[in-house]
Amino acid sequence: QVQLVESGGGLVQAGGSLRLSCAASKIIFSINTMGWYRQAPGKQRELVAFITSGGTPTYADSVKGRFTISRDNAKITVYLQMDSLKPEDTAVYYCRVVTTAYVYWGQGTQVTVSL
């Protein structure tokens, strides 16, 4: 069974940066997109960013210009560089990998941004 292992979350002050990583435990074939979602307390899970197999990124309006998504196909890893963090970015961040047959989710990593 494939697992997505996330790392890089933590506590940071507003204006600071964090880099999230998500690596697959086994080879995954036929990947379409790799991306990040987040869920704040009392809110629905929402898209943060995703990147296609060809490397084209898409961002939520709320993070455009502050977050950068990238991927390493050889390592089956997706990254999320988060700069100029705001308190409203506080959430559990989940990575997601979409293939032609399955959708995989990570277990989530907490990001907390303090004033």
GROMACS .gro file of N, CA and C in nm:
model
  345
    1GLN      N    1   0.084  -0.119   0.000
    1GLN     CA    2   0.000   0.000   0.000
    1GLN      C    3   0.088   0.124   0.000
    2VAL      N    4   0.056   0.216  -0.089
    2VAL     CA    5   0.133   0.340  -0.098
    2VAL      C    6   0.094   0.433   0.015
    3GLN      N    7   0.193   0.493   0.077
    3GLN     CA    8   0.169   0.597   0.176
    3GLN      C    9   0.237   0.725   0.132
    4LEU      N   10   0.173   0.835   0.162
    4LEU     CA   11   0.232   0.967   0.139
    4LEU      C   12   0.276   1.021   0.275
    5VAL      N   13   0.404   1.050   0.286
    5VAL     CA   14   0.460   1.094   0.414
    5VAL      C   15   0.495   1.242   0.404
    6GLU      N   16   0.427   1.321   0.486
    6GLU     CA   17   0.447   1.467   0.485
    6GLU      C   18   0.542   1.507   0.597
    7SER      N   19   0.613   1.615   0.574
    7SER     CA   20   0.700   1.671   0.677
    7SER      C   21   0.716   1.820   0.653
    8GLY      N   22   0.767   1.890   0.755
    8GLY     CA   23   0.799   2.031   0.739
    8GLY      C   24   0.703   2.126   0.807
    9GLY      N   25   0.595   2.076   0.863
    9GLY     CA   26   0.503   2.165   0.933
    9GLY      C   27   0.561   2.212   1.064
   10GLY      N   28   0.491   2.306   1.127
   10GLY     CA   29   0.538   2.356   1.255
   10GLY      C   30   0.477   2.489   1.290
   11LEU      N   31   0.539   2.556   1.387
   11LEU     CA   32   0.494   2.686   1.435
   11LEU      C   33   0.589   2.793   1.383
   12VAL      N   34   0.532   2.899   1.327
   12VAL     CA   35   0.613   3.006   1.273
   12VAL      C   36   0.542   3.139   1.297
   13GLN      N   37   0.618   3.245   1.310
   13GLN     CA   38   0.558   3.377   1.326
   13GLN      C   39   0.509   3.431   1.192
   14ALA      N   40   0.412   3.518   1.196
   14ALA     CA   41   0.362   3.582   1.075
   14ALA      C   42   0.477   3.649   1.000
   15GLY      N   43   0.477   3.631   0.869
   15GLY     CA   44   0.585   3.682   0.786
   15GLY      C   45   0.696   3.582   0.762
   16GLY      N   46   0.693   3.472   0.835
   16GLY     CA   47   0.796   3.371   0.822
   16GLY      C   48   0.769   3.274   0.709
   17SER      N   49   0.854   3.170   0.702
   17SER     CA   50   0.847   3.072   0.593
   17SER      C   51   0.853   2.930   0.647
   18LEU      N   52   0.793   2.840   0.573
   18LEU     CA   53   0.803   2.697   0.597
   18LEU      C   54   0.806   2.626   0.463
   19ARG      N   55   0.868   2.509   0.461
   19ARG     CA   56   0.869   2.428   0.340
   19ARG      C   57   0.816   2.290   0.373
   20LEU      N   58   0.706   2.254   0.309
   20LEU     CA   59   0.646   2.123   0.328
   20LEU      C   60   0.697   2.027   0.221
   21SER      N   61   0.714   1.901   0.261
   21SER     CA   62   0.751   1.796   0.167
   21SER      C   63   0.654   1.681   0.180
   22CYS      N   64   0.632   1.612   0.071
   22CYS     CA   65   0.545   1.495   0.072
   22CYS      C   66   0.607   1.391  -0.021
   23ALA      N   67   0.644   1.278   0.035
   23ALA     CA   68   0.711   1.174  -0.043
   23ALA      C   69   0.629   1.045  -0.040
   24ALA      N   70   0.626   0.979  -0.153
   24ALA     CA   71   0.556   0.851  -0.162
   24ALA      C   72   0.645   0.739  -0.111
   25SER      N   73   0.585   0.642  -0.042
   25SER     CA   74   0.663   0.532   0.016
   25SER      C   75   0.700   0.427  -0.089
   26LYS      N   76   0.628   0.427  -0.201
   26LYS     CA   77   0.656   0.332  -0.308
   26LYS      C   78   0.637   0.402  -0.442
   27ILE      N   79   0.681   0.335  -0.544
   27ILE     CA   80   0.662   0.391  -0.678
   27ILE      C   81   0.514   0.401  -0.710
   28ILE      N   82   0.477   0.514  -0.768
   28ILE     CA   83   0.340   0.535  -0.813
   28ILE      C   84   0.345   0.559  -0.963
   29PHE      N   85   0.267   0.484  -1.036
   29PHE     CA   86   0.265   0.499  -1.181
   29PHE      C   87   0.149   0.587  -1.226
   30SER      N   88   0.166   0.644  -1.342
   30SER     CA   89   0.060   0.721  -1.408
   30SER      C   90   0.008   0.837  -1.322
   31ILE      N   91   0.100   0.913  -1.264
   31ILE     CA   92   0.060   1.029  -1.184
   31ILE      C   93   0.014   1.142  -1.276
   32ASN      N   94  -0.101   1.197  -1.246
   32ASN     CA   95  -0.149   1.314  -1.319
   32ASN      C   96  -0.107   1.442  -1.247
   33THR      N   97  -0.157   1.459  -1.126
   33THR     CA   98  -0.124   1.580  -1.052
   33THR      C   99  -0.079   1.546  -0.910
   34MET      N  100  -0.001   1.635  -0.854
   34MET     CA  101   0.039   1.629  -0.714
   34MET      C  102   0.005   1.764  -0.654
   35GLY      N  103  -0.049   1.763  -0.534
   35GLY     CA  104  -0.092   1.891  -0.480
   35GLY      C  105  -0.106   1.894  -0.330
   36TRP      N  106  -0.147   2.010  -0.284
   36TRP     CA  107  -0.165   2.035  -0.141
   36TRP      C  108  -0.304   2.093  -0.115
   37TYR      N  109  -0.367   2.045  -0.010
   37TYR     CA  110  -0.492   2.097   0.041
   37TYR      C  111  -0.470   2.135   0.187
   38ARG      N  112  -0.561   2.213   0.242
   38ARG     CA  113  -0.554   2.246   0.383
   38ARG      C  114  -0.693   2.253   0.444
   39GLN      N  115  -0.696   2.229   0.574
   39GLN     CA  116  -0.823   2.234   0.646
   39GLN      C  117  -0.800   2.302   0.780
   40ALA      N  118  -0.867   2.416   0.797
   40ALA     CA  119  -0.862   2.489   0.923
   40ALA      C  120  -0.976   2.440   1.012
   41PRO      N  121  -0.965   2.459   1.142
   41PRO     CA  122  -1.071   2.414   1.234
   41PRO      C  123  -1.206   2.475   1.196
   42GLY      N  124  -1.307   2.390   1.187
   42GLY     CA  125  -1.441   2.437   1.156
   42GLY      C  126  -1.466   2.472   1.012
   43LYS      N  127  -1.366   2.448   0.927
   43LYS     CA  128  -1.381   2.482   0.784
   43LYS      C  129  -1.364   2.358   0.697
   44GLN      N  130  -1.409   2.368   0.574
   44GLN     CA  131  -1.393   2.259   0.480
   44GLN      C  132  -1.251   2.256   0.426
   45ARG      N  133  -1.211   2.137   0.383
   45ARG     CA  134  -1.080   2.124   0.320
   45ARG      C  135  -1.081   2.201   0.188
   46GLU      N  136  -0.973   2.273   0.163
   46GLU     CA  137  -0.967   2.355   0.043
   46GLU      C  138  -0.836   2.334  -0.031
   47LEU      N  139  -0.842   2.356  -0.162
   47LEU     CA  140  -0.722   2.345  -0.244
   47LEU      C  141  -0.626   2.458  -0.213
   48VAL      N  142  -0.498   2.425  -0.203
   48VAL     CA  143  -0.394   2.526  -0.189
   48VAL      C  144  -0.323   2.543  -0.323
   49ALA      N  145  -0.274   2.432  -0.376
   49ALA     CA  146  -0.203   2.436  -0.503
   49ALA      C  147  -0.188   2.293  -0.556
   50PHE      N  148  -0.175   2.282  -0.688
   50PHE     CA  149  -0.141   2.153  -0.746
   50PHE      C  150  -0.051   2.178  -0.867
   51ILE      N  151   0.017   2.071  -0.908
   51ILE     CA  152   0.110   2.082  -1.020
   51ILE      C  153   0.092   1.959  -1.108
   52THR      N  154   0.088   1.981  -1.238
   52THR     CA  155   0.065   1.872  -1.332
   52THR      C  156   0.194   1.794  -1.356
   53SER      N  157   0.179   1.683  -1.426
   53SER     CA  158   0.296   1.602  -1.458
   53SER      C  159   0.394   1.679  -1.546
   54GLY      N  160   0.342   1.775  -1.620
   54GLY     CA  161   0.429   1.857  -1.704
   54GLY      C  162   0.490   1.975  -1.631
   55GLY      N  163   0.453   1.994  -1.505
   55GLY     CA  164   0.513   2.100  -1.426
   55GLY      C  165   0.435   2.230  -1.421
   56THR      N  166   0.311   2.230  -1.468
   56THR     CA  167   0.230   2.351  -1.465
   56THR      C  168   0.160   2.364  -1.329
   57PRO      N  169   0.185   2.475  -1.259
   57PRO     CA  170   0.123   2.492  -1.127
   57PRO      C  171  -0.009   2.569  -1.134
   58THR      N  172  -0.094   2.543  -1.036
   58THR     CA  173  -0.217   2.619  -1.015
   58THR      C  174  -0.227   2.651  -0.867
   59TYR      N  175  -0.265   2.774  -0.835
   59TYR     CA  176  -0.271   2.819  -0.696
   59TYR      C  177  -0.408   2.874  -0.661
   60ALA      N  178  -0.445   2.857  -0.535
   60ALA     CA  179  -0.561   2.927  -0.484
   60ALA      C  180  -0.528   3.076  -0.480
   61ASP      N  181  -0.629   3.160  -0.500
   61ASP     CA  182  -0.605   3.304  -0.500
   61ASP      C  183  -0.542   3.351  -0.370
   62SER      N  184  -0.579   3.287  -0.260
   62SER     CA  185  -0.533   3.331  -0.128
   62SER      C  186  -0.383   3.310  -0.107
   63VAL      N  187  -0.320   3.228  -0.190
   63VAL     CA  188  -0.177   3.200  -0.169
   63VAL      C  189  -0.090   3.243  -0.287
   64LYS      N  190  -0.152   3.292  -0.392
   64LYS     CA  191  -0.075   3.335  -0.510
   64LYS      C  192   0.028   3.441  -0.470
   65GLY      N  193   0.149   3.423  -0.521
   65GLY     CA  194   0.256   3.517  -0.493
   65GLY      C  195   0.328   3.492  -0.362
   66ARG      N  196   0.275   3.400  -0.280
   66ARG     CA  197   0.340   3.369  -0.152
   66ARG      C  198   0.386   3.224  -0.144
   67PHE      N  199   0.314   3.135  -0.206
   67PHE     CA  200   0.347   2.991  -0.202
   67PHE      C  201   0.397   2.947  -0.339
   68THR      N  202   0.487   2.849  -0.337
   68THR     CA  203   0.540   2.791  -0.460
   68THR      C  204   0.538   2.639  -0.448
   69ILE      N  205   0.474   2.575  -0.544
   69ILE     CA  206   0.470   2.430  -0.547
   69ILE      C  207   0.570   2.378  -0.650
   70SER      N  208   0.633   2.267  -0.616
   70SER     CA  209   0.726   2.203  -0.710
   70SER      C  210   0.723   2.053  -0.687
   71ARG      N  211   0.779   1.979  -0.781
   71ARG     CA  212   0.778   1.834  -0.768
   71ARG      C  213   0.907   1.776  -0.822
   72ASP      N  214   0.944   1.662  -0.767
   72ASP     CA  215   1.059   1.585  -0.814
   72ASP      C  216   1.003   1.450  -0.858
   73ASN      N  217   0.988   1.431  -0.987
   73ASN     CA  218   0.926   1.309  -1.036
   73ASN      C  219   1.009   1.186  -1.003
   74ALA      N  220   1.140   1.199  -1.006
   74ALA     CA  221   1.226   1.084  -0.978
   74ALA      C  222   1.210   1.037  -0.833
   75LYS      N  223   1.188   1.130  -0.744
   75LYS     CA  224   1.173   1.096  -0.601
   75LYS      C  225   1.027   1.083  -0.561
   76ILE      N  226   0.936   1.105  -0.654
   76ILE     CA  227   0.791   1.103  -0.627
   76ILE      C  228   0.762   1.188  -0.504
   77THR      N  229   0.807   1.312  -0.511
   77THR     CA  230   0.796   1.405  -0.398
   77THR      C  231   0.741   1.537  -0.449
   78VAL      N  232   0.653   1.596  -0.368
   78VAL     CA  233   0.600   1.728  -0.398
   78VAL      C  234   0.633   1.820  -0.281
   79TYR      N  235   0.666   1.943  -0.314
   79TYR     CA  236   0.706   2.042  -0.213
   79TYR      C  237   0.611   2.162  -0.216
   80LEU      N  238   0.601   2.228  -0.104
   80LEU     CA  239   0.528   2.353  -0.097
   80LEU      C  240   0.610   2.452  -0.016
   81GLN      N  241   0.668   2.548  -0.086
   81GLN     CA  242   0.741   2.657  -0.019
   81GLN      C  243   0.641   2.765   0.016
   82MET      N  244   0.631   2.795   0.144
   82MET     CA  245   0.535   2.893   0.193
   82MET      C  246   0.609   3.011   0.253
   83ASP      N  247   0.596   3.126   0.190
   83ASP     CA  248   0.659   3.249   0.236
   83ASP      C  249   0.552   3.350   0.277
   84SER      N  250   0.596   3.452   0.349
   84SER     CA  251   0.505   3.559   0.394
   84SER      C  252   0.380   3.501   0.457
   85LEU      N  253   0.400   3.406   0.547
   85LEU     CA  254   0.287   3.337   0.608
   85LEU      C  255   0.203   3.431   0.694
   86LYS      N  256   0.073   3.402   0.693
   86LYS     CA  257  -0.024   3.482   0.768
   86LYS      C  258  -0.096   3.393   0.869
   87PRO      N  259  -0.151   3.450   0.974
   87PRO     CA  260  -0.227   3.367   1.070
   87PRO      C  261  -0.339   3.288   1.004
   88GLU      N  262  -0.398   3.342   0.899
   88GLU     CA  263  -0.507   3.270   0.832
   88GLU      C  264  -0.458   3.151   0.750
   89ASP      N  265  -0.328   3.132   0.740
   89ASP     CA  266  -0.273   3.011   0.677
   89ASP      C  267  -0.269   2.893   0.774
   90THR      N  268  -0.300   2.918   0.900
   90THR     CA  269  -0.300   2.811   0.999
   90THR      C  270  -0.401   2.704   0.962
   91ALA      N  271  -0.353   2.580   0.954
   91ALA     CA  272  -0.439   2.468   0.912
   91ALA      C  273  -0.357   2.339   0.916
   92VAL      N  274  -0.427   2.228   0.898
   92VAL     CA  275  -0.360   2.102   0.869
   92VAL      C  276  -0.347   2.093   0.717
   93TYR      N  277  -0.225   2.070   0.671
   93TYR     CA  278  -0.197   2.063   0.528
   93TYR      C  279  -0.184   1.917   0.486
   94TYR      N  280  -0.254   1.882   0.378
   94TYR     CA  281  -0.256   1.746   0.327
   94TYR      C  282  -0.202   1.745   0.184
   95CYS      N  283  -0.118   1.647   0.155
   95CYS     CA  284  -0.081   1.633   0.015
   95CYS      C  285  -0.172   1.530  -0.051
   96ARG      N  286  -0.183   1.544  -0.181
   96ARG     CA  287  -0.269   1.456  -0.258
   96ARG      C  288  -0.201   1.423  -0.390
   97VAL      N  289  -0.207   1.297  -0.426
   97VAL     CA  290  -0.154   1.251  -0.554
   97VAL      C  291  -0.266   1.185  -0.632
   98VAL      N  292  -0.287   1.232  -0.753
   98VAL     CA  293  -0.394   1.180  -0.839
   98VAL      C  294  -0.332   1.104  -0.955
   99THR      N  295  -0.372   0.978  -0.970
   99THR     CA  296  -0.327   0.899  -1.084
   99THR      C  297  -0.445   0.872  -1.175
  100THR      N  298  -0.424   0.796  -1.278
  100THR     CA  299  -0.534   0.761  -1.368
  100THR      C  300  -0.634   0.668  -1.301
  101ALA      N  301  -0.594   0.606  -1.188
  101ALA     CA  302  -0.682   0.508  -1.124
  101ALA      C  303  -0.716   0.540  -0.979
  102TYR      N  304  -0.627   0.610  -0.909
  102TYR     CA  305  -0.646   0.630  -0.766
  102TYR      C  306  -0.619   0.774  -0.727
  103VAL      N  307  -0.668   0.807  -0.605
  103VAL     CA  308  -0.634   0.931  -0.539
  103VAL      C  309  -0.575   0.895  -0.403
  104TYR      N  310  -0.453   0.940  -0.378
  104TYR     CA  311  -0.386   0.914  -0.252
  104TYR      C  312  -0.380   1.042  -0.170
  105TRP      N  313  -0.396   1.026  -0.040
  105TRP     CA  314  -0.388   1.139   0.053
  105TRP      C  315  -0.282   1.111   0.159
  106GLY      N  316  -0.215   1.216   0.201
  106GLY     CA  317  -0.124   1.207   0.314
  106GLY      C  318  -0.202   1.219   0.444
  107GLN      N  319  -0.130   1.201   0.555
  107GLN     CA  320  -0.195   1.201   0.685
  107GLN      C  321  -0.213   1.343   0.740
  108GLY      N  322  -0.146   1.439   0.680
  108GLY     CA  323  -0.161   1.578   0.723
  108GLY      C  324  -0.047   1.623   0.813
  109THR      N  325  -0.012   1.749   0.801
  109THR     CA  326   0.089   1.810   0.886
  109THR      C  327   0.038   1.947   0.930
  110GLN      N  328   0.056   1.977   1.059
  110GLN     CA  329   0.001   2.100   1.115
  110GLN      C  330   0.093   2.218   1.085
  111VAL      N  331   0.033   2.325   1.038
  111VAL     CA  332   0.104   2.453   1.020
  111VAL      C  333   0.030   2.556   1.106
  112THR      N  334   0.104   2.619   1.196
  112THR     CA  335   0.047   2.720   1.282
  112THR      C  336   0.126   2.849   1.267
  113VAL      N  337   0.056   2.957   1.234
  113VAL     CA  338   0.119   3.088   1.215
  113VAL      C  339   0.070   3.181   1.325
  114SER      N  340   0.161   3.229   1.405
  114SER     CA  341   0.126   3.317   1.516
  114SER      C  342   0.149   3.463   1.480
  115LEU      N  343   0.081   3.550   1.553
  115LEU     CA  344   0.098   3.695   1.528
  115LEU      C  345   0.234   3.744   1.576
   0.00000   0.00000   0.00000
